[in-house]
Short mmCIF file of C-alpha atoms in Angstrom, two decimals:
data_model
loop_
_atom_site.label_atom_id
_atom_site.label_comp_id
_atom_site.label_asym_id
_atom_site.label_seq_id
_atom_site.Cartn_x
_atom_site.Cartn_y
_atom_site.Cartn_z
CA UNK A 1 38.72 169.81 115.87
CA UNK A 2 40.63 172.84 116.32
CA UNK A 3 44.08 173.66 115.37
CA UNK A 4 45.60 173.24 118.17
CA UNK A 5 44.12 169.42 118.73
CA UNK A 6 45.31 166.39 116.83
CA UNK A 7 44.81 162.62 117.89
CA UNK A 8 47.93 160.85 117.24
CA UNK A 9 48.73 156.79 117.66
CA UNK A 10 49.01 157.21 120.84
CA UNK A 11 45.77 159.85 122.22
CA UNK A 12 44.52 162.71 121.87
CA UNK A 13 46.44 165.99 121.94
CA UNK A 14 46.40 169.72 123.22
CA UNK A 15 48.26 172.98 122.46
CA UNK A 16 47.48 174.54 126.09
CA UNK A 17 48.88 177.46 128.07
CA UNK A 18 50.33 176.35 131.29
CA UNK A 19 48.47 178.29 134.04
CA UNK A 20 49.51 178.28 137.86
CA UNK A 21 50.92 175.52 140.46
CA UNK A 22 48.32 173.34 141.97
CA UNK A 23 48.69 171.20 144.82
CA UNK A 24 49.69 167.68 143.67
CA UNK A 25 52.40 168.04 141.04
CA UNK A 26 50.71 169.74 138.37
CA UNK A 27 49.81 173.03 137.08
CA UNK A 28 46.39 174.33 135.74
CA UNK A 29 45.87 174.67 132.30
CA UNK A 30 42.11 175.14 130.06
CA UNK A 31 40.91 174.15 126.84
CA UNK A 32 37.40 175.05 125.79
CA UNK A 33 36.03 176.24 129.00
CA UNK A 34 37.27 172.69 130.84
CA UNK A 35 39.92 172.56 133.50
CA UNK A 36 43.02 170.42 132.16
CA UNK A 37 45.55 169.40 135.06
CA UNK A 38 49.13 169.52 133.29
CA UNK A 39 51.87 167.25 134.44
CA UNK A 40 55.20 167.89 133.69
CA UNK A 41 54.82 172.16 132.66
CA UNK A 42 56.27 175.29 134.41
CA UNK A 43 53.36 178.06 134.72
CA UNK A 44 54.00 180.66 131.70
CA UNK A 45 55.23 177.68 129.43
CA UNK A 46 52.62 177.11 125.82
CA UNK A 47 52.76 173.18 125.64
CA UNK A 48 51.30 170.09 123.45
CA UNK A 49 50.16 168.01 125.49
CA UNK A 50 48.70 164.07 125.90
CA UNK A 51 45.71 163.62 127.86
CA UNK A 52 46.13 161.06 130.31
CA UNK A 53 42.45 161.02 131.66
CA UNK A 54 39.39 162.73 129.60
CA UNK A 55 36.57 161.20 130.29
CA UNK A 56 33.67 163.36 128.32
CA UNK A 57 31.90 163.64 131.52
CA UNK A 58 34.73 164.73 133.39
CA UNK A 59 34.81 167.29 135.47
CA UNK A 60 38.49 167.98 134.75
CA UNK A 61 40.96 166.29 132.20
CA UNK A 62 44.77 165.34 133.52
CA UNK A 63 47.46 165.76 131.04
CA UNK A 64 51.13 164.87 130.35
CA UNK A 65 53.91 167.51 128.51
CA UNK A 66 54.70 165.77 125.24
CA UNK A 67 56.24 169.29 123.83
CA UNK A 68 57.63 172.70 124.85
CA UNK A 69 56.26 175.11 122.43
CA UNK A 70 57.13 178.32 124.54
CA UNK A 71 59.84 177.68 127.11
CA UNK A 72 60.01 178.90 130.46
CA UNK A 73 63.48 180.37 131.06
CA UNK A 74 63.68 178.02 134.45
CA UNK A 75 63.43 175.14 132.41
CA UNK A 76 66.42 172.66 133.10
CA UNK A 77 67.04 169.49 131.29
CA UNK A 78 65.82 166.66 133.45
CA UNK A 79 68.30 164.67 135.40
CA UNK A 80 66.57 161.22 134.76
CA UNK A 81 65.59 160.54 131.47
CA UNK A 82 63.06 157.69 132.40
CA UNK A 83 61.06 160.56 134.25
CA UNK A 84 61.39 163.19 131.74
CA UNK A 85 57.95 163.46 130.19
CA UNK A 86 58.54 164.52 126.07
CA UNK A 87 61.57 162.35 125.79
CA UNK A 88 59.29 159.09 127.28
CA UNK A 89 56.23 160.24 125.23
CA UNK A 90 58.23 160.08 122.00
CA UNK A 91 59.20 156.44 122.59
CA UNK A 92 55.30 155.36 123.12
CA UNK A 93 55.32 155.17 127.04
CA UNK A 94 54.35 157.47 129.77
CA UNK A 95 57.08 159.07 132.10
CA UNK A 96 58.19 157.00 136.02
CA UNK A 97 56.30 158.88 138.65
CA UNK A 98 58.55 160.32 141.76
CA UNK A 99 60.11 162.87 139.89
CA UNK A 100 57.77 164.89 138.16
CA UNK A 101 59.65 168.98 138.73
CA UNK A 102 62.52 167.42 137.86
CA UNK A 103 62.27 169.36 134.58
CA UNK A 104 62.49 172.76 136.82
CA UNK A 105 65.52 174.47 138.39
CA UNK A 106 65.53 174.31 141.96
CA UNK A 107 65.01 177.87 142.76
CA UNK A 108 61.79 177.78 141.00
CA UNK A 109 60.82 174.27 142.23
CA UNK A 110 61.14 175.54 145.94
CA UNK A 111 59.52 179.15 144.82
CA UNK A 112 56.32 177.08 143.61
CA UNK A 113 56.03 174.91 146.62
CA UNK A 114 56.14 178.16 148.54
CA UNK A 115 52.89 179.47 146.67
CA UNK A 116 51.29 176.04 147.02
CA UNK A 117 51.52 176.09 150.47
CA UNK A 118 50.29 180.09 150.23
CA UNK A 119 47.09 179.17 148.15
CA UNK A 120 46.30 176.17 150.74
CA UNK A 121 46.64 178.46 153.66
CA UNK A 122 44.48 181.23 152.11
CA UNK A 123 41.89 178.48 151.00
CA UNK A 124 41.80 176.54 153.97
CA UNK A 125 42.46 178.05 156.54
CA UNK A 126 42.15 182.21 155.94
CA UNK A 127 46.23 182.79 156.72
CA UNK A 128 47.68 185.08 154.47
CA UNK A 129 51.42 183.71 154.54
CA UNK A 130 53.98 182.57 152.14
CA UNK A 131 57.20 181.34 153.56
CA UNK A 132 60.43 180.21 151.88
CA UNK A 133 60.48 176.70 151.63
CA UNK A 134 64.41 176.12 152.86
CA UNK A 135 66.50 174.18 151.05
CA UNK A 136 68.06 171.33 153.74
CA UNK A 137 71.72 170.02 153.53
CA UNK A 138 73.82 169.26 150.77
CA UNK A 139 71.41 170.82 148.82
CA UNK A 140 72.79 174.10 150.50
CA UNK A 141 76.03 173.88 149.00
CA UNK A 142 77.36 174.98 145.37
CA UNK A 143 76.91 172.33 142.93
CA UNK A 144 80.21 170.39 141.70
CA UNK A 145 79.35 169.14 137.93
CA UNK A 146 81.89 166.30 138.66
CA UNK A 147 79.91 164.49 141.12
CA UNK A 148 76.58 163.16 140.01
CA UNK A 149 75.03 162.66 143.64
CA UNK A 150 76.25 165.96 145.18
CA UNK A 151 72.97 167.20 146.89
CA UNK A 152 73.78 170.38 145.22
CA UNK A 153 71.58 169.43 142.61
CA UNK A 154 68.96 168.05 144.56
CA UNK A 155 69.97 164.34 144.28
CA UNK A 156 71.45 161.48 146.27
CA UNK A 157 69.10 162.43 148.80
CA UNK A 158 66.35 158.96 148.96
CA UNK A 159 67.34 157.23 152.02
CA UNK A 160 64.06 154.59 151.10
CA UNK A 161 62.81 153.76 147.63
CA UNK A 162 59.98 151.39 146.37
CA UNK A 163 60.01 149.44 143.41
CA UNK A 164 57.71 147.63 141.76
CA UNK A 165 58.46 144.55 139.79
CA UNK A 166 57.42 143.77 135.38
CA UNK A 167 56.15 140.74 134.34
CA UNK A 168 59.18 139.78 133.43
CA UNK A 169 60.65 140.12 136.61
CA UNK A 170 62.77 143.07 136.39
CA UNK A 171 62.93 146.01 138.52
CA UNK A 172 60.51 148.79 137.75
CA UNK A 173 58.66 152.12 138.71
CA UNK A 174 54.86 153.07 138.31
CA UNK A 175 53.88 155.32 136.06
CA UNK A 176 51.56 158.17 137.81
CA UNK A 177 48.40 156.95 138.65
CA UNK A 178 49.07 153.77 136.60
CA UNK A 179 49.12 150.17 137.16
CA UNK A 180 52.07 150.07 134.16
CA UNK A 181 55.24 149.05 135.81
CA UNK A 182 58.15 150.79 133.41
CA UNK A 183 61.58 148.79 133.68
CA UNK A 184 64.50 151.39 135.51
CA UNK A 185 68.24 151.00 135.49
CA UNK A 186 69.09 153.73 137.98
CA UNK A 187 67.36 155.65 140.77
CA UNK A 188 69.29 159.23 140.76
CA UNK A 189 67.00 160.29 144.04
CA UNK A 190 68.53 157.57 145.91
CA UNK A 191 71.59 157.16 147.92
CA UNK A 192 74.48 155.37 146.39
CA UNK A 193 74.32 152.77 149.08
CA UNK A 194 70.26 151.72 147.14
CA UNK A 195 72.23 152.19 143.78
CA UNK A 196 74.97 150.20 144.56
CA UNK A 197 72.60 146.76 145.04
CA UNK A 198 71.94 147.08 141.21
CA UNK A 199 68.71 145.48 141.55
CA UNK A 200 67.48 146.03 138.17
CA UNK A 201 70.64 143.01 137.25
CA UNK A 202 68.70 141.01 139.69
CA UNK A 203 65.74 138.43 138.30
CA UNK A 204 62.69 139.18 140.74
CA UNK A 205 60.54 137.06 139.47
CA UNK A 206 57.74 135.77 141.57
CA UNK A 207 58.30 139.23 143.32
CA UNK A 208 55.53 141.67 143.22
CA UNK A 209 57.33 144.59 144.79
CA UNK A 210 60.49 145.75 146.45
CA UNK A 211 61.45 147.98 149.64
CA UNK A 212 64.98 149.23 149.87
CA UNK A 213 66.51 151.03 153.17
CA UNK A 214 70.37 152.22 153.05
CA UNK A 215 70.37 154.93 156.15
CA UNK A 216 72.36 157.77 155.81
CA UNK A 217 74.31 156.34 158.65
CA UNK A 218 76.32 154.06 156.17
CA UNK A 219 75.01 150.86 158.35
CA UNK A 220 73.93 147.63 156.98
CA UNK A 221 70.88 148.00 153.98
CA UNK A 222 67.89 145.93 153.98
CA UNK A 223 65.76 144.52 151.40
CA UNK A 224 62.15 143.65 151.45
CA UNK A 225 60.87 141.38 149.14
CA UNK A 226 56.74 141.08 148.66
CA UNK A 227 56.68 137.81 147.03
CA UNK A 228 53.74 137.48 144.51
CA UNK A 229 51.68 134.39 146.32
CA UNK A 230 52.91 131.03 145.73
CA UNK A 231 55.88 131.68 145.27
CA UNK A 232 58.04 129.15 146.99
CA UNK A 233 61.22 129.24 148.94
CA UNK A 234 63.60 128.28 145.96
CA UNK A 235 62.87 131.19 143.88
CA UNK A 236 63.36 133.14 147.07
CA UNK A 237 66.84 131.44 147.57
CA UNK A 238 67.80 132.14 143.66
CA UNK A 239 67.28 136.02 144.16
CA UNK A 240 69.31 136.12 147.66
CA UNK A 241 72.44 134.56 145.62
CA UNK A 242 72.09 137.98 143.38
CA UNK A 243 71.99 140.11 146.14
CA UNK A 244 75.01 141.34 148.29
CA UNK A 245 76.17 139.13 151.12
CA UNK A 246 76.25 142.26 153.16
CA UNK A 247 72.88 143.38 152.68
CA UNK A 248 69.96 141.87 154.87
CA UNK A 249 67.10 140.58 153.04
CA UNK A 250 63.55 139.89 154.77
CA UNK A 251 59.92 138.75 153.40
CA UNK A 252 57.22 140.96 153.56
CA UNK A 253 53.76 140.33 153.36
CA UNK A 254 51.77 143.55 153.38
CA UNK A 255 48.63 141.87 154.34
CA UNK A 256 49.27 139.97 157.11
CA UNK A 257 51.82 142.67 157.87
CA UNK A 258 54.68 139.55 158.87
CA UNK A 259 58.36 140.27 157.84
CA UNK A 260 59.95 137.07 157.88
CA UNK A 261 64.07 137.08 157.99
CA UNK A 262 65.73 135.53 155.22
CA UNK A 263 69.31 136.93 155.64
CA UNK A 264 70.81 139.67 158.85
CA UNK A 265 68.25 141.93 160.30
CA UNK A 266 64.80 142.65 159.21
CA UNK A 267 65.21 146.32 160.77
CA UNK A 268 67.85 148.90 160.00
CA UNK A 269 69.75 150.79 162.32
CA UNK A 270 69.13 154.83 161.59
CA UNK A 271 71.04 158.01 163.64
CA UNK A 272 70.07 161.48 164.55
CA UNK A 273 70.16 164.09 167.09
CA UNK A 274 72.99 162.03 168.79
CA UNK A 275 70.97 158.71 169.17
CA UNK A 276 70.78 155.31 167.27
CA UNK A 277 67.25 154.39 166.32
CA UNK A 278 66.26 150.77 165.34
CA UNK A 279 63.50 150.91 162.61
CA UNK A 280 61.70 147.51 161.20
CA UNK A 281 61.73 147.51 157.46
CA UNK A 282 58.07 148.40 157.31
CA UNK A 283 58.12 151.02 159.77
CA UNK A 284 58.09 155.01 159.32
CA UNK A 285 61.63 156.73 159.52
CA UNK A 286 61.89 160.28 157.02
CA UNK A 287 63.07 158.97 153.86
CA UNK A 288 65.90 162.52 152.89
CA UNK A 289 69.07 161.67 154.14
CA UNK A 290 68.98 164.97 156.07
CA UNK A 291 65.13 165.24 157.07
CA UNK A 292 65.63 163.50 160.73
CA UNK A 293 68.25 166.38 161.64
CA UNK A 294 66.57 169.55 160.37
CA UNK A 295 62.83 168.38 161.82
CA UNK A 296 64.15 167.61 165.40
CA UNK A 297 65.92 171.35 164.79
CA UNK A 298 62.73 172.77 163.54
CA UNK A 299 60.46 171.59 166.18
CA UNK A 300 62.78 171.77 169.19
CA UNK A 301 64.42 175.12 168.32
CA UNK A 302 60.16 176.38 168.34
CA UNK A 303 59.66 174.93 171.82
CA UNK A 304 63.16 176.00 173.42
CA UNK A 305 62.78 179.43 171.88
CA UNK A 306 59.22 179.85 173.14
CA UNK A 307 59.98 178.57 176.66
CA UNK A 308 58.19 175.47 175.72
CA UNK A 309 60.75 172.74 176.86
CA UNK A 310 62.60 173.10 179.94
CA UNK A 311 63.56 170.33 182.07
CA UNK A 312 60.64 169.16 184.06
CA UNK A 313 58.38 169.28 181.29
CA UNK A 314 55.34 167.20 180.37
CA UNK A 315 55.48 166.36 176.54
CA UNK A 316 53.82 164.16 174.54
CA UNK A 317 54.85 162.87 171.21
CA UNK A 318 51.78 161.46 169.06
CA UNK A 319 51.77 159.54 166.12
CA UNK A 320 55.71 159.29 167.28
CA UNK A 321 57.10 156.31 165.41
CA UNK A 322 60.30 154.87 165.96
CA UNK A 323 61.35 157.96 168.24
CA UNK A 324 62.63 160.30 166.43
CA UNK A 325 61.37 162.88 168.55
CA UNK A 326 60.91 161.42 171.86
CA UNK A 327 64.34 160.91 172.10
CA UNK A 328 65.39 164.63 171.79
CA UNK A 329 62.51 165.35 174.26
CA UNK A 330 63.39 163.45 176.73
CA UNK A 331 66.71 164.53 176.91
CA UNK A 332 65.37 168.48 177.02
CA UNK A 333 62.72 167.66 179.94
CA UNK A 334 65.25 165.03 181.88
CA UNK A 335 64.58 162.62 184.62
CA UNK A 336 62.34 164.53 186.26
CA UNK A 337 59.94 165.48 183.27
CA UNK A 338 57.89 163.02 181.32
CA UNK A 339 57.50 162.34 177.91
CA UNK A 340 54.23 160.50 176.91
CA UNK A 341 55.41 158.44 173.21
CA UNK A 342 51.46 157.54 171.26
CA UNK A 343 52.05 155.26 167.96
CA UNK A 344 49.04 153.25 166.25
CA UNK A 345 51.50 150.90 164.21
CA UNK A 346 52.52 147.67 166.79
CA UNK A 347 55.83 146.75 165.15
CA UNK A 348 56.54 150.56 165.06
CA UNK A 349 55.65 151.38 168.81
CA UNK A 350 57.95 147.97 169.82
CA UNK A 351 60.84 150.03 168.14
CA UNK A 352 60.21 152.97 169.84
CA UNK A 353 60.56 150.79 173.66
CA UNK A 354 63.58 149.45 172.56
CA UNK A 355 65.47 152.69 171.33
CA UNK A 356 63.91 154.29 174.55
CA UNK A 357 64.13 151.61 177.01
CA UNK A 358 67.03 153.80 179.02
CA UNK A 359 64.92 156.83 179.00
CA UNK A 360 62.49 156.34 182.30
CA UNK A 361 60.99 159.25 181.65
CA UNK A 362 59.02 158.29 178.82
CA UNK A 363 55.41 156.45 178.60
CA UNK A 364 55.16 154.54 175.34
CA UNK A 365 51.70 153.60 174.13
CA UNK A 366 50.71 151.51 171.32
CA UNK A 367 47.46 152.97 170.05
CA UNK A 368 45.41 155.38 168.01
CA UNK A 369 46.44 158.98 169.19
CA UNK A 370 42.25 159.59 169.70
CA UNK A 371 42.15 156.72 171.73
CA UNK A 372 44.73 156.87 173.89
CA UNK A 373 44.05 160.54 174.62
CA UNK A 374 40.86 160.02 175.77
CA UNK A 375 41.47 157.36 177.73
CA UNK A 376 44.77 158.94 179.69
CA UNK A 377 43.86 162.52 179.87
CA UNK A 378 46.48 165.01 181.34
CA UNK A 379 48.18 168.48 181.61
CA UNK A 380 50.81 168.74 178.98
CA UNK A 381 53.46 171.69 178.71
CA UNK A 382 53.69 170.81 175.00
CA UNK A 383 52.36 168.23 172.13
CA UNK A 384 54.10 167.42 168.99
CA UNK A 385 52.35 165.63 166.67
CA UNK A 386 53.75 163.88 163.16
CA UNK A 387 50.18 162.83 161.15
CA UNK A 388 49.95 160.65 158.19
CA UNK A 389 49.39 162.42 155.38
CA UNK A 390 46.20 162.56 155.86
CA UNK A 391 46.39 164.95 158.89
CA UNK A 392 45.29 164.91 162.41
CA UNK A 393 41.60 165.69 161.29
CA UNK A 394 39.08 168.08 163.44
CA UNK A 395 38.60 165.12 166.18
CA UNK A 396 41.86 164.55 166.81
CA UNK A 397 42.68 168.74 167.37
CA UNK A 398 39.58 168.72 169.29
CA UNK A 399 41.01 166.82 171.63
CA UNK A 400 44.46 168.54 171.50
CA UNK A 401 42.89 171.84 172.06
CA UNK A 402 40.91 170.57 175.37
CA UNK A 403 43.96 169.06 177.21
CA UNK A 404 45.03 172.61 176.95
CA UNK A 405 48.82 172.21 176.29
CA UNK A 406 51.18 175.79 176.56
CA UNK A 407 51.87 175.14 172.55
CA UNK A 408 52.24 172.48 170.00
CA UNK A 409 54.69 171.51 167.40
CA UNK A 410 53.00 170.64 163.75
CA UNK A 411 55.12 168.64 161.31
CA UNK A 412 53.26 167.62 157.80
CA UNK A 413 54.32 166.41 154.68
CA UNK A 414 51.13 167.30 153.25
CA UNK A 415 50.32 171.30 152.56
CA UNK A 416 46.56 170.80 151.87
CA UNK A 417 45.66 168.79 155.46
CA UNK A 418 48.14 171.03 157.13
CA UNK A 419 46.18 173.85 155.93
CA UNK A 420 42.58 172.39 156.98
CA UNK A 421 43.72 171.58 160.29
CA UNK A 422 45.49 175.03 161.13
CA UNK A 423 41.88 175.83 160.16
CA UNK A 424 40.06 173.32 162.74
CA UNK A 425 42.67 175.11 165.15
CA UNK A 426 41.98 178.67 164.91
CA UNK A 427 38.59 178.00 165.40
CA UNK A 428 39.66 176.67 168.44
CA UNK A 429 40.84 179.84 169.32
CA UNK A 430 44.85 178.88 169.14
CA UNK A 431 46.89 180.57 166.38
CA UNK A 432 49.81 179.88 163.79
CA UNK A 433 52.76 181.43 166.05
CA UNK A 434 55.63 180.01 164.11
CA UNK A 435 56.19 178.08 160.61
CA UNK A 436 58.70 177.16 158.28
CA UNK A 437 59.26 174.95 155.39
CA UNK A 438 61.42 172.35 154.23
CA UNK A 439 62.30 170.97 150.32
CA UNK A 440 62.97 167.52 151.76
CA UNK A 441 61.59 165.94 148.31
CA UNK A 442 63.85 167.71 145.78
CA UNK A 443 62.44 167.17 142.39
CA UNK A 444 58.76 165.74 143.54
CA UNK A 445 55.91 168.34 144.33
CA UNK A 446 56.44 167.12 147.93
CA UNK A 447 57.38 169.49 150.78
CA UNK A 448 57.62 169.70 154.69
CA UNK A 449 56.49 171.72 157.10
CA UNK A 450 57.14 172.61 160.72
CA UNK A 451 54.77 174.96 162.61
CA UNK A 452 54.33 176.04 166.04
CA UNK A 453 50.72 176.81 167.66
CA UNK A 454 49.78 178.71 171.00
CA UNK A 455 46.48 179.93 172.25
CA UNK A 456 45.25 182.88 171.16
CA UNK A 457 45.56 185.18 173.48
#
């Protein structure tokens, strides 16, 4: 064992050098020859660390910061001390995922998202860029020190949180890549109006995980409950009491994907771009307070400036949701343009009818974007497309590319798909025209982007 190794009570540990940003919220580190992926480190930084997974026959080993040997000078003291990695080592359990840069000041967070989406562009798709990744919001003004959700500071900003629930039925957070649920008293991501519900007072048992929405909007909260099965409707009457009578509560079952009202609405009513959206409490809507505003910006301002959306236009809007999008669209290509709205999820795609049911310029079709393209092929002006995080994928640009559109909007919340389809595209002969970046997950390794393709040519 060399000097730098010791096994403790609690595993095995590492004196490492922290090496560059890697996609997925950790940084590269080595120790004899082997690859060790290090949570919780700033590149620069000498660490001890805890290995979290080292098999022998691993390729790679993952590892948490249990120490700062050598300090970066843009280390900050972390904000949440349930996520901050050392302090939660020290007491025998591993750090609540969801905030795993919040160790790192904000200029650097955003400066090492930028190269992560550099390196995945290079990799994947042979573009040699590396835009800013833009700060959004609040988070653009000067922090006050008095206010502890300011946005200044990169918190506040959680429109949506999950929870999961202990054995003993109080609120709680995964640990990364972990079945262990770790008990919380405060979520400093979220809005006040999530904070405010104190859920970790509440007794959840016979609950095996919780959804919260609060929009931005300041309208009426919801709360999903997942009950564990069996449990009956007593125990589901004893945690309504706890909660709110303001706050609508609904039963969720994941499987069968059912939400069953239990008290108000089981959807929340969410704004932006000067309409009112209705969103189940399963459905998709962009969880940072300010993320529905500055995408609709992003991808509009790209097809306005480009000559893209005029009135008359044919649009499409795939994987669309609620309607964020359409809505905007539909009012740039008017009555006598169309708007064609795709969405695979069923509950999701009724949404979208009813928040566009005055708009009789737009199609909605419940489907899978591959699908319904095939099947309803047509000359489009201009495609935006919002993919899962798993991207659109080379069929699914295929197709894009052969309905020939004038351009198309990108948004992703995933750099490394992004980058492999901007790939699948180019060798479709179309080319990255446009592109900017959004930190709409302060404090996470998460980041946005917007990007506008045309032909080549």
């Amino acid at each position: 064992m060399s000097p730098d190794t010791q096994t403790t009570s609690t595993g095995l540990e590492l004196v490492v050098d922290v090496g560059p940003v890697a996609h997925g919220g950790h940084c590269v580190a080595r120790h004899e020859g082997r690859v060790v992926f290090v949570r919780h480190g700033i590149p620069g930084e000498r660490v001890r660390v805890r290995l979290t997974d080292a098999g022998e026959k691993a390729k790679f080993w993952r590892a948490d910061v249990v120490e700062v040997l050598d300090a970066s000078p843009d280390r900050v003291p972390h904000f949440w001390r349930t996520a901050d990695s050392a302090g939660s080592w020290a007491h025998g359990r591993p750090p609540v995922g969801g905030a795993e840069l919040g160790h790192i000041s904000l200029p650097r967070q955003r400066s090492l998202k930028s190269e992560v989406l550099a390196e995945q562009l290079r990799r994947l798709a042979a573009v040699e860029l590396s835009p800013d990744v833009e700060a959004v919001g609040a988070a653009n003004a000067p922090t006050d020190a008095g206010l502890k959700h300011d946005g200044g500071a990169g918190l506040g900003w959680r429109t949506r949180a999950s929870f999961g629930v202990t054995q003993s039925g109080r609120l709680g957070m995964h640990a990364h890549r972990s079945d262990q649920v770790i008990p919380v008293q405060e979520m400093p991501l979220a809005v006040d109006g999530i904070n405010a519900l104190r859920l970790w007072d509440v007794d959840l048992q016979g609950i095996e995980r919780v959804e919260v929405a609060a929009p931005a909007n300041g309208s009426r909260p919801l709360v999903l409950l997942a009950p564990a099965p069996g449990t009956r409707a007593k125990r589901l009457n004893s945690i309504l009491s706890q909660l709110p009578a303001d706050v609508s509560v609904a039963s969720y079952d994941p499987l069968k994907n059912e939400t069953l009202q239990l008290r108000g609405r089981t959807w929340v009513q969410e704004s932006a771009a000067g309409h009112d959206y209705r969103v189940t409490g399963a459905g998709f809507w962009q969880i940072h307070r300010d993320a529905p505003e500055t995408l609709v910006g992003a991808v509009t301002g790209f097809l306005h400036d480009g000559g893209f959306l005029e009135p008359g236009a044919a649009v499409a809007d795939l994987y669309a949701g609620a309607g964020l999008f359409t809505a905007p669209l539909a009012d740039a290509v008017g009555e006598t343009g169309s708007v064609l709205s795709v969405e695979g999820a069923p509950g999701t795609s009724r949404d979208a009818r009813k928040n566009l049911h005055g708009a009789p310029q737009v199609e909605i079709v419940q489907g899978k974007v591959e699908r319904v393209l095939r099947q309803r092929p047509r000359q489009f002006d201009a495609l935006i497309l919002d993919p899962p995080r798993a991207g659109a994928g080379k069929a699914v640009v295929s197709q894009l590319i052969a309905s020939n559109p004038r351009a198309i909007a990108y948004v992703s919340c995933d750099p490394s798909s992004f980058a492999r389809d901007i790939g699948y595209f180019q060798q479709g002969g179309w080319q990255l025209s446009g592109l900017r970046a959004f930190d709409l997950y302060p404090h996470t390794h998460h980041l946005e982007t917007v990007a506008l393709l045309t032909p080549r040519g």
